[in-house]
């Protein structure tokens, strides 16, 4: 699956990428919600480059485990 099709699987809004906060506000997708030990909840957002990179890692892990790869699976979990 190419970059464009992968990115279409996510909902994009302006935000700060968890890996690239210095970029400031860029299009980001919600990729995870965490619950820090200090309390509350924190939404984790990623930019387009990070989402594509994460999907590449997910695909490699699925293939290595002999499992089917479903792009976008768990997007915004």
Tab-separated table of C-alpha atoms in Angstrom:
chain	number	residue	atom	x	y	z
A	1	UNK	CA	0.000	0.000	0.000
A	2	UNK	CA	1.417	3.386	-0.904
A	3	UNK	CA	1.853	6.441	1.345
A	4	UNK	CA	-1.244	8.237	0.038
A	5	UNK	CA	-3.545	5.274	0.718
A	6	UNK	CA	-2.144	4.747	4.204
A	7	UNK	CA	-2.632	8.412	5.110
A	8	UNK	CA	-6.244	8.278	3.885
A	9	UNK	CA	-6.990	5.732	6.621
A	10	UNK	CA	-6.427	8.320	9.351
A	11	UNK	CA	-8.375	11.399	10.443
A	12	UNK	CA	-6.118	14.491	10.268
A	13	UNK	CA	-6.345	17.668	12.327
A	14	UNK	CA	-3.862	20.331	13.321
A	15	UNK	CA	-1.759	19.323	16.308
A	16	UNK	CA	1.734	18.633	17.639
A	17	UNK	CA	3.581	15.448	16.679
A	18	UNK	CA	4.872	13.537	19.701
A	19	UNK	CA	8.201	12.886	17.943
A	20	UNK	CA	8.624	16.323	16.362
A	21	UNK	CA	7.248	18.966	18.734
A	22	UNK	CA	9.657	21.564	17.317
A	23	UNK	CA	7.689	21.498	14.040
A	24	UNK	CA	4.822	23.178	15.880
A	25	UNK	CA	1.260	22.783	14.597
A	26	UNK	CA	1.128	20.390	11.633
A	27	UNK	CA	-1.457	17.924	10.317
A	28	UNK	CA	-1.519	15.068	12.846
A	29	UNK	CA	-3.510	11.930	13.503
A	30	UNK	CA	-4.477	10.527	16.882
A	31	UNK	CA	-2.507	7.287	17.290
A	32	UNK	CA	-2.911	6.371	20.964
A	33	UNK	CA	-4.319	7.478	24.299
A	34	UNK	CA	-2.165	6.911	27.372
A	35	UNK	CA	-2.853	7.258	31.066
A	36	UNK	CA	0.241	8.730	32.769
A	37	UNK	CA	1.049	7.706	36.328
A	38	UNK	CA	0.483	11.327	37.377
A	39	UNK	CA	-3.169	10.938	36.395
A	40	UNK	CA	-5.449	12.012	33.600
A	41	UNK	CA	-5.260	10.970	29.992
A	42	UNK	CA	-2.976	12.105	27.187
A	43	UNK	CA	-3.735	11.789	23.485
A	44	UNK	CA	-0.687	10.975	21.370
A	45	UNK	CA	-0.653	12.535	17.890
A	46	UNK	CA	1.720	11.850	14.999
A	47	UNK	CA	2.604	13.719	11.795
A	48	UNK	CA	2.328	12.164	8.341
A	49	UNK	CA	5.963	11.019	8.244
A	50	UNK	CA	5.664	9.349	11.640
A	51	UNK	CA	2.398	7.606	10.745
A	52	UNK	CA	3.944	6.191	7.560
A	53	UNK	CA	6.991	5.055	9.558
A	54	UNK	CA	4.850	3.415	12.233
A	55	UNK	CA	2.837	1.605	9.563
A	56	UNK	CA	6.071	0.312	7.982
A	57	UNK	CA	7.130	-1.074	11.387
A	58	UNK	CA	3.692	-2.630	11.908
A	59	UNK	CA	3.866	-4.267	8.473
A	60	UNK	CA	7.345	-5.693	9.123
A	61	UNK	CA	6.265	-7.024	12.530
A	62	UNK	CA	3.155	-8.664	11.071
A	63	UNK	CA	5.130	-10.265	8.249
A	64	UNK	CA	7.799	-11.459	10.707
A	65	UNK	CA	5.119	-13.094	12.846
A	66	UNK	CA	3.390	-14.617	9.826
A	67	UNK	CA	0.265	-12.536	10.426
A	68	UNK	CA	-1.764	-10.504	7.961
A	69	UNK	CA	-1.048	-6.786	7.875
A	70	UNK	CA	-4.010	-4.415	7.970
A	71	UNK	CA	-2.949	-0.792	7.430
A	72	UNK	CA	-4.588	1.667	9.764
A	73	UNK	CA	-5.677	-1.059	12.178
A	74	UNK	CA	-5.918	0.498	15.600
A	75	UNK	CA	-5.707	4.030	14.223
A	76	UNK	CA	-6.644	6.337	17.051
A	77	UNK	CA	-6.971	3.577	19.632
